Structures are given as C-alpha cells and as structure tokens.
Amino acid sequence: MRRTPKPQAGPPQALRCEYLQNPIGLDDAQPRLSWQVSDTRRGAVQTAYQIVVATSIDLLNVEAPDVWDSGKVKSNVTAHIPYEGPRLKSRQRCHWMVRVWDANDVATPWCAPQWWELGLLRQRDWAAQWIGLARGPAESPLIPCPYLRREWDVRGPVTTARLYVTALGVHEITINGKRVSDAAFLPGWTDYRKRIPYHTFDVTALVREGRNAIGAILGTGWYAGNLAWLKQFYGHQPRLLLQLELTRADGSRQRLVSDNAWKTATGPLLQSDMQMGETYDARLEHPGWDLPGFDDSTWRPVETDPLLDVPLDAHAGPPVRALTTLPARSLSEPVPGRYVFDLGQNMVGHVRLQVPAGLPAGTELTLRHAEVLNPDGTLYTTNLRTALSTDRYLTRGDDERWEPRFTFHGFRYVELSGVPKAPGLEAVTGIVQHSDLAFTGTFTCSHPPLNQLQQNIQWGQRGNFFEVPTDCPQRNERLGWMGDAQIFCRTACFNADVASFFTQWMTNVVDAQRPDGNFTDVAPDVLDPATNHPAPGWTDAGMIVPWTVYRCYGDKRLLDRHYEAFKRYIACLVQRSPECIGPDDGYGDWLQVDTFTPLDLIATAYFAHSVDLMARIAGVLERHPDVRRYTSLLRRIRRAFQRRYVTPDGRIVGDTQAAYVLALAFDLLPDAQRADAVRHLVHQINDGRSTVWPYHKRAGHLSTGFLAVDKICAALADGGRLDLAYKLLLNEDYPSWLFPVKNGATTIWERWDGWTPEKGFQDPGMNSFNHYAYGAIGEWLYQTVAGLDLADDGAGYTALRIHPRPPPPGPDGKLPLTQAAATYDAPTGRIHSGWKIDHGQFALDVTIPANVRATVTLPGATRTAVTETGVPLTEADGIIRAWDDADGVQCEVGAGKYRFAWRLTASKG
C-alpha cells in the first residue's frame, strides 16, 4: 500500500481577515483572507492552497463545508484572497480554515479554526435614534459631559450579545458597571457630514438574566470640541447611537436601542476637551449609576433625533488605546507649590493621578503638561498656543486615583499644584495612548546616537498616529496634514503595521476631495476652501500613501476602491498645469533652511510623480489604455520640466538641495544629466551658501525642508556619494538629524533648530517637539544602512532586496559604523538583515521567510571568497544562483536563514 508522505511544514500561521485576527463587525461582504507559510526548510514555497468556510465550527467539515470550499487552488499567493462563496448577510459569522501544499505537493495540516463576523451592512438594519442632552445655546465647547442610562430585563439565558455603537463626539459605554472596551476616543475622527464610523462589540459576557443596566458617557471630542483653531466645527452637542442585539438560548431575539426611554444627567465631568483638558469634580459622582436599581428619578429624558442621511460605516482602523505606562523619573519644585515631574520621554496621552492621602474633600489639584522646560525649570508652554493642556481634579476626600477620559496631551513634563507638600514620584504616571498598531520593525547599529534617533522616530509615530496621522499632538492644531503623512509613510510602514490605519485614513482623504478633483492639505478637511488653496506635495499624499500601502502590503483593493478619485485628481493637476508646468503656489519645501526652492518647480515635480504613480497603479489594475495615457502624459511633463528648469550642464533652477533631490528622486532628468545634477547637489551641500544673511556656507549640512528630507541620502548614495550621505546622517551640529538627539530630544522636532544653545527656543507660533516628518530618514536606515527592502518590482514583501551599504572609512581611517541590523515582521513573515565588520571580516546574517525569494548583495566580495554557514558559496544549499558584479556578489536565494562571510577587499557602496 502506498503511504502518504508526512508533511514537513506546519499549518499556516498569522491568519488574518482584512488585516485583523477574528474580526467582528466587518462591513465588507467579500472579505479577504491572508496567512503566512510555516515552513523552516530552505527554499520553502507554497504551491497551492485550499480554504473552507462554514457557518459554525461543527460544520467546518473539510469534506463538505456548508458555505464555501475553494478547492485546491494552484497558487503561491498568501495575502488578500477574497471570499468567493454565497453572498453574506448582516451579522453573519463565518468560520474558516486553510491548508497549503509545498514544493513536493505535500499538504500541511489545516490551521486552527478562525472566524469573521459582519456588522450592519445596510442603513435599514439600524433601528436606533440619536440621543443626548437637550440642546442649549452651547456657545462654548467646554460643557459638562452627558451621562446616559437605561435599564431592561432579559428573560432566559443569552447565547450571544452584540453592541453596535457610535457617537457624534466620543463615548464610553458600560454594561452592568463594566466597560465594553478598553479602546478610547471611539468612534474616532471623520468628516461626520460625509460618514460616521461605528464599532461592534461582543458583550455576551456582560449581559445576564434578569435586570440589566447600560450606561454611556459622552465627550465633545473632535465633533463639538476645540479642533485646531476652530470651535464646534461639526456640531454643538455630542450624541449617541446604540443598538444592542441579544440572542437567547431558545433562539428568540431581543433588541435594545437608543431612544426616548433613556434618561440623562450631568455629573463629575464638568468639561472634557482634547486641547483644553478635563475638569472632574469627584464630589458630583453618581455611585452605581450604570448598575441595575440606581435611582434615576432626578434624571431627565433624553432628546432624540432621527438617523442622519449619512452612511454608517464600520471603522476599519485600529482604535486608540492606552498601551504603555511611564513612571516619573524625577521631581523638582522650581516655584513654591508647583511640583514638576519628568517622565523621561516625550509622550502622548494623559496622566494617572494618585491623589496624596489626607486631602479634604473639594481640594483642587491641577495638572499642566509640557514637552520641554524653561531654563528656570518651569514648564515651557508658549508653543502650545491656545491649547491649555490642563486637567483639574477636585477630591472627594478618600483614597483616590483618577485618569482623564476624553482628553490627551503631548508632554514629557507634568506640573502638579494644589498639594500641601511635595508628593512622591508615584503620584504621577504617564499613560501612553496611540492607535493600537503592532510595531513590526527594529533598527540597531554600533552608533548609539543613531539608535536614539530610531527610538525618537518610533516615539514620534506613536504620538502622532492617533486615529489619523497628525502633524503634532500638543498645540491647538493636531490635524491630519497630508504632506507630513506622505513623506513619512514609507518609514511608518517599516516601524509598524499601518495597513488598516492608512486604509481607514484614505477614506477621509477621498471624502475630503474637492469638487474640482483636488485633494486637500489636511484630512479630515477643516480648512476653509474659500481661503485655502491645496498645496503640491501635500495633495499628492492622495496618490503616494495608497501606492506605498500597496507596495508594502500588496493591497490592490485599496487602489481599485479609490481609482476614480485618483483619476479626478490627475485631471485637476492637468487643468492647473498649463503646458505641463505646475502652479506657482503652495507651502514649498516647508521649513527649508535659509533657502528657497521655486514653488512651480516643486509643483511640476510632484505633478510628474503623481502621474508616474497613476500609470503604475493602472498597470497593477490592468487598466491598459490608462497605462498608455498616463505614460504619455508623464513623458510630456518630463520634457516640460527639463525645458523650464534644467540647464545643459545639469544645473536646476533654484540651485537648491531640494530642487536636485526631487529631480533625481522622481526621475525627471535624462540619464546623461543625472551625474551633473548629483555634482551640483554635492556642491550645494558642501560649498553652497544660504540665501539669507549672513550667507553662511553649508559646509556639509542639510538645507532641505519636509519635501526632500526622505530622499536626499538615497539620491546621494545612488549617485555614487555614499560617503556624503553618511556625513549628513551622522552630523551632530545644526542642521542635522542628530542635533536634537545631542540636545536631549526623545522625539523628532518640527524644526531643525527647535532649540539651540545659542538662541534658545524657535518661534513659539510653530515649534512642536513631536513632529514626525523629519523622521522620514528612517526608511534609509532600514533600506540602505541595514539593507532590508522590497525588490524594485515587488509588492507585499514576496520578493526582497537585501543590500547593506556600510559607510566608507572616515578621514581617520576608522569606520563610522561597524555593525547594523534590521528586523521586519512583513506580511509574509519575519525578515532580518544584519551585518558586522570586524578586522576586515564581513559577516551578513539574513533571514528570508517561507514562500519568498531575495536578491542579496555581498558588498566588496567575490564568489570564491564567500562562505555561507561555513560552506563555500558555490556549494551552499538554498543558493539559487550567484554572480559577480560591480557592487560585489549578487545571490538569489530562497527562504531560510543564511550567514555569509568574506574578507572585505573593497566596498563600493
């Protein structure tokens, strides 16, 4: 009898549905499934897969599932496989499993059962009404927070309970005194005039037979609070929309909705505003208000409103949560009675206050927040502009611990006043909040300041990926600035899994698109269209971000969903660019140092780049006529750029670092002029002078602002000046990436000179100390210093390029770096590239996930001199092919762990 060969691979792992593990409340009736191949053998691949879907685990029979069986599909694809079974309905739960076949056509075991559950797909599925406090004049956003409650009876045991909930504002929901979620600031931020996101929660464990109570607290949030320099931009009073659906053991159903049966009152939350802070009077608490049996006879009926004519969509991104705590490290008293705690890290969130014992009821404790200190040790808050960032707590007179609910601040330092004597360090703890992203990337090297820079970049991302990608988290702004997002997007994708975060945000971007097709400067858009003219480099985020997400996660559906919006945007650019030259307006290379890059040049460069991406997107989606159309347009723009801005010797109008970097990065120059442009760029870095008095010499320093900061090192390295790229990276004097690090920064600054020893603080009107844009150099740390990147034509990390480019020796003959390593948890699995140079011996450790191939460059090596795990390269297992070229040795390898070693004879970078 023929025996079936035993599988040598494990069941698929890291199973996801629409980027989520076992998601609840999806509103996509054709969700996509993804997994990773679990096979440690070298060269491991997937050759086929089979998916089965059923209505229950019991019916998840691999022979005859009752919903869908894909059958054996010959394919190596592991991501975004669409469900193709019968049409799904609201509330439906589907259970699924997958198995795959390896190169020997041996099937793996089935994975453990997974599931997804749909939310309310149709507006008519909602039976609830909007409820809240009766509307008053509400001339100020600083209003008491409404408390709302309802009791009801449940007859018989409950098998499932689902809560569908949203708010105009932000909400916190409890059932029988317990919170339904640890997420904060729900339902998130959107243009509430265009769509309102909702969330679904499994609350089966919270509902019980007999009497139950449900409670809600509402805050003004982005909807009715202070928003940037605006007040109550979308509305004046927060509102709740809630639908609780129960299924009992006998199959009967019960529904409870927000309606006129609810009651409301105000309470201890006297005000809660994201910018101004929160005031809480613990003497006004309603003990047991969200439990059955509470006496609500003095509470008033709610005011009700019908459903709005606005789509209710399931929120697709990760919610904000409290994810880390930071204990206070030190305490000072710069002014009598004002105690300043240092948390050691610029962070975003709020403080947990442990009230000192013995304070009488009604004692007012005040918490103020700041990123940095004045020279005298007091809080520097001038850069917060009108944001007070002040929380107040009035004690009830017993053992008390308190955290704000509906406000957040950007801060490292906390000032506590109102206590009679110095408190202990335990009085203040930082509660770090941000969108709940899985951090996926690490970078380390032998140069400690660069390691601190990487930490600063990641902390900047934590603080500003707060429901939307904000510019800053502390002053009266905190907007989803598009230019910052597109510059930082590639670095963000290395640091964390931002696929669903940017997927959600792109809905805001497209919702904000102007009638003429232009994207906006911020999303959600709160700028006055009568006075705001969207800027090149900012609006282009509408193209750059989804393309970057596609490249990093392989998500074609994101491109397809917004394809018509992309076309409208390109049509707008064509209309705004006579003779293919962009308009002379915009923000320019924002915060460039003592220089000026022509605005029309920047506009034309980004016009070309967006059209280039449009052609690529059309190719991915197989829109072949559009590929030809946009490729032809791109050629015309390039010719126009060259005629208008480029001299025969490769000099570019403006003669700035940004001008050369954009032209090189966006491939706007003929091949014959690229070397000349690099030469002029080098001159601008080394010998160029500022255009502002006192006309100082650059002397090997940056002058770029936001729009070129992510590209300058790559332009130099690709142009043969890796040495100068590293000089810029490793500079520690102004302006440079390491200047803030040298001066104690723990996040990325908005300005190169946010603070200097000579001048102190920059203009307080715009001087954030947590502003991630300049952290876009992070992608170069991963891609070039450590050498970990996508293949040029790859998407979703199915094909890799491993090409570390260590720095050449400095003037003293020593290597500025002797080792560097990056690890990235890609959609396909963990990738690693780490190198070390020790006494002329180069070692490179590489990990390639199953079902992935990579081209590995071994700099300065020859095939005959290289070993792999102690074996000559020519004899090593897993090496598909290897060849010598000008950079060293190129190896094409399959999945597996490799250790290459060779004697370093030359490194051409």
PDB file of N, CA and C in Angstrom, residues 774-812:
ATOM      1  N   TYR A 774      10.548  64.908   9.781  1.00  0.00           N
ATOM      2  CA  TYR A 774      11.986  64.734   9.575  1.00  0.00           C
ATOM      3  C   TYR A 774      12.452  63.321   9.942  1.00  0.00           C
ATOM      4  N   GLY A 775      11.611  62.578  10.630  1.00  0.00           N
ATOM      5  CA  GLY A 775      11.930  61.181  10.923  1.00  0.00           C
ATOM      6  C   GLY A 775      11.822  60.276   9.717  1.00  0.00           C
ATOM      7  N   ALA A 776      11.467  60.846   8.557  1.00  0.00           N
ATOM      8  CA  ALA A 776      11.373  60.047   7.328  1.00  0.00           C
ATOM      9  C   ALA A 776      12.716  59.467   6.906  1.00  0.00           C
ATOM     10  N   ILE A 777      13.806  59.908   7.510  1.00  0.00           N
ATOM     11  CA  ILE A 777      15.107  59.293   7.241  1.00  0.00           C
ATOM     12  C   ILE A 777      15.104  57.834   7.693  1.00  0.00           C
ATOM     13  N   GLY A 778      14.135  57.447   8.491  1.00  0.00           N
ATOM     14  CA  GLY A 778      14.076  56.073   8.986  1.00  0.00           C
ATOM     15  C   GLY A 778      14.063  55.044   7.879  1.00  0.00           C
ATOM     16  N   GLU A 779      13.404  55.337   6.769  1.00  0.00           N
ATOM     17  CA  GLU A 779      13.375  54.347   5.695  1.00  0.00           C
ATOM     18  C   GLU A 779      14.774  54.080   5.164  1.00  0.00           C
ATOM     19  N   TRP A 780      15.647  55.089   5.163  1.00  0.00           N
ATOM     20  CA  TRP A 780      17.017  54.898   4.678  1.00  0.00           C
ATOM     21  C   TRP A 780      17.821  54.051   5.659  1.00  0.00           C
ATOM     22  N   LEU A 781      17.510  54.168   6.935  1.00  0.00           N
ATOM     23  CA  LEU A 781      18.186  53.317   7.920  1.00  0.00           C
ATOM     24  C   LEU A 781      17.880  51.848   7.642  1.00  0.00           C
ATOM     25  N   TYR A 782      16.618  51.542   7.396  1.00  0.00           N
ATOM     26  CA  TYR A 782      16.237  50.166   7.092  1.00  0.00           C
ATOM     27  C   TYR A 782      16.799  49.717   5.743  1.00  0.00           C
ATOM     28  N   GLN A 783      16.563  50.524   4.706  1.00  0.00           N
ATOM     29  CA  GLN A 783      16.819  50.085   3.336  1.00  0.00           C
ATOM     30  C   GLN A 783      18.295  50.062   2.985  1.00  0.00           C
ATOM     31  N   THR A 784      19.042  51.052   3.438  1.00  0.00           N
ATOM     32  CA  THR A 784      20.417  51.209   2.978  1.00  0.00           C
ATOM     33  C   THR A 784      21.433  50.857   4.051  1.00  0.00           C
ATOM     34  N   VAL A 785      21.253  51.401   5.253  1.00  0.00           N
ATOM     35  CA  VAL A 785      22.223  51.111   6.306  1.00  0.00           C
ATOM     36  C   VAL A 785      22.152  49.622   6.668  1.00  0.00           C
ATOM     37  N   ALA A 786      20.949  49.132   6.960  1.00  0.00           N
ATOM     38  CA  ALA A 786      20.798  47.702   7.262  1.00  0.00           C
ATOM     39  C   ALA A 786      20.639  46.865   6.001  1.00  0.00           C
ATOM     40  N   GLY A 787      20.068  47.473   4.947  1.00  0.00           N
ATOM     41  CA  GLY A 787      19.983  46.774   3.663  1.00  0.00           C
ATOM     42  C   GLY A 787      18.758  45.929   3.463  1.00  0.00           C
ATOM     43  N   LEU A 788      17.643  46.257   4.119  1.00  0.00           N
ATOM     44  CA  LEU A 788      16.436  45.439   4.035  1.00  0.00           C
ATOM     45  C   LEU A 788      15.374  46.206   3.254  1.00  0.00           C
ATOM     46  N   ASP A 789      14.930  45.630   2.134  1.00  0.00           N
ATOM     47  CA  ASP A 789      13.961  46.360   1.321  1.00  0.00           C
ATOM     48  C   ASP A 789      13.199  45.399   0.416  1.00  0.00           C
ATOM     49  N   LEU A 790      12.107  45.932  -0.138  1.00  0.00           N
ATOM     50  CA  LEU A 790      11.381  45.246  -1.201  1.00  0.00           C
ATOM     51  C   LEU A 790      12.221  45.168  -2.457  1.00  0.00           C
ATOM     52  N   ALA A 791      11.981  44.164  -3.265  1.00  0.00           N
ATOM     53  CA  ALA A 791      12.520  44.190  -4.626  1.00  0.00           C
ATOM     54  C   ALA A 791      11.871  45.337  -5.385  1.00  0.00           C
ATOM     55  N   ASP A 792      12.581  45.861  -6.376  1.00  0.00           N
ATOM     56  CA  ASP A 792      12.096  47.044  -7.078  1.00  0.00           C
ATOM     57  C   ASP A 792      10.717  46.856  -7.666  1.00  0.00           C
ATOM     58  N   ASP A 793      10.410  45.665  -8.145  1.00  0.00           N
ATOM     59  CA  ASP A 793       9.118  45.417  -8.776  1.00  0.00           C
ATOM     60  C   ASP A 793       8.197  44.593  -7.887  1.00  0.00           C
ATOM     61  N   GLY A 794       8.507  44.489  -6.614  1.00  0.00           N
ATOM     62  CA  GLY A 794       7.736  43.644  -5.717  1.00  0.00           C
ATOM     63  C   GLY A 794       6.641  44.405  -4.990  1.00  0.00           C
ATOM     64  N   ALA A 795       5.737  43.656  -4.389  1.00  0.00           N
ATOM     65  CA  ALA A 795       4.685  44.204  -3.539  1.00  0.00           C
ATOM     66  C   ALA A 795       4.362  43.182  -2.465  1.00  0.00           C
ATOM     67  N   GLY A 796       4.154  43.665  -1.239  1.00  0.00           N
ATOM     68  CA  GLY A 796       3.778  42.766  -0.156  1.00  0.00           C
ATOM     69  C   GLY A 796       4.901  41.904   0.367  1.00  0.00           C
ATOM     70  N   TYR A 797       6.148  42.236   0.053  1.00  0.00           N
ATOM     71  CA  TYR A 797       7.325  41.505   0.532  1.00  0.00           C
ATOM     72  C   TYR A 797       7.323  40.042   0.103  1.00  0.00           C
ATOM     73  N   THR A 798       6.855  39.794  -1.108  1.00  0.00           N
ATOM     74  CA  THR A 798       7.012  38.465  -1.683  1.00  0.00           C
ATOM     75  C   THR A 798       8.351  38.312  -2.390  1.00  0.00           C
ATOM     76  N   ALA A 799       8.982  39.430  -2.697  1.00  0.00           N
ATOM     77  CA  ALA A 799      10.329  39.436  -3.283  1.00  0.00           C
ATOM     78  C   ALA A 799      11.113  40.548  -2.608  1.00  0.00           C
ATOM     79  N   LEU A 800      12.358  40.242  -2.230  1.00  0.00           N
ATOM     80  CA  LEU A 800      13.138  41.155  -1.406  1.00  0.00           C
ATOM     81  C   LEU A 800      14.437  41.545  -2.092  1.00  0.00           C
ATOM     82  N   ARG A 801      14.982  42.648  -1.604  1.00  0.00           N
ATOM     83  CA  ARG A 801      16.341  43.043  -1.953  1.00  0.00           C
ATOM     84  C   ARG A 801      17.084  43.268  -0.647  1.00  0.00           C
ATOM     85  N   ILE A 802      18.128  42.499  -0.432  1.00  0.00           N
ATOM     86  CA  ILE A 802      18.980  42.665   0.748  1.00  0.00           C
ATOM     87  C   ILE A 802      20.307  43.244   0.263  1.00  0.00           C
ATOM     88  N   HIS A 803      20.549  44.508   0.581  1.00  0.00           N
ATOM     89  CA  HIS A 803      21.742  45.173   0.073  1.00  0.00           C
ATOM     90  C   HIS A 803      22.255  46.166   1.105  1.00  0.00           C
ATOM     91  N   PRO A 804      22.984  45.685   2.105  1.00  0.00           N
ATOM     92  CA  PRO A 804      23.565  46.607   3.082  1.00  0.00           C
ATOM     93  C   PRO A 804      24.671  47.440   2.441  1.00  0.00           C
ATOM     94  N   ARG A 805      24.747  48.694   2.820  1.00  0.00           N
ATOM     95  CA  ARG A 805      25.763  49.593   2.258  1.00  0.00           C
ATOM     96  C   ARG A 805      26.471  50.300   3.410  1.00  0.00           C
ATOM     97  N   PRO A 806      27.442  49.616   4.016  1.00  0.00           N
ATOM     98  CA  PRO A 806      28.158  50.223   5.138  1.00  0.00           C
ATOM     99  C   PRO A 806      28.876  51.493   4.699  1.00  0.00           C
ATOM    100  N   PRO A 807      29.144  52.386   5.625  1.00  0.00           N
ATOM    101  CA  PRO A 807      29.843  53.619   5.265  1.00  0.00           C
ATOM    102  C   PRO A 807      31.311  53.355   4.983  1.00  0.00           C
ATOM    103  N   PRO A 808      31.907  54.152   4.118  1.00  0.00           N
ATOM    104  CA  PRO A 808      33.355  54.045   3.921  1.00  0.00           C
ATOM    105  C   PRO A 808      34.082  54.597   5.141  1.00  0.00           C
ATOM    106  N   PRO A 809      35.362  54.285   5.287  1.00  0.00           N
ATOM    107  CA  PRO A 809      36.121  54.823   6.425  1.00  0.00           C
ATOM    108  C   PRO A 809      36.142  56.349   6.410  1.00  0.00           C
ATOM    109  N   GLY A 810      36.188  56.938   7.599  1.00  0.00           N
ATOM    110  CA  GLY A 810      36.269  58.382   7.724  1.00  0.00           C
ATOM    111  C   GLY A 810      37.684  58.876   7.508  1.00  0.00           C
ATOM    112  N   PRO A 811      37.900  60.191   7.676  1.00  0.00           N
ATOM    113  CA  PRO A 811      39.242  60.759   7.484  1.00  0.00           C
ATOM    114  C   PRO A 811      40.313  60.130   8.370  1.00  0.00           C
ATOM    115  N   ASP A 812      39.885  59.602   9.523  1.00  0.00           N
ATOM    116  CA  ASP A 812      40.839  58.966  10.431  1.00  0.00           C
ATOM    117  C   ASP A 812      41.078  57.502  10.091  1.00  0.00           C
TER     118      ASP A 812
END
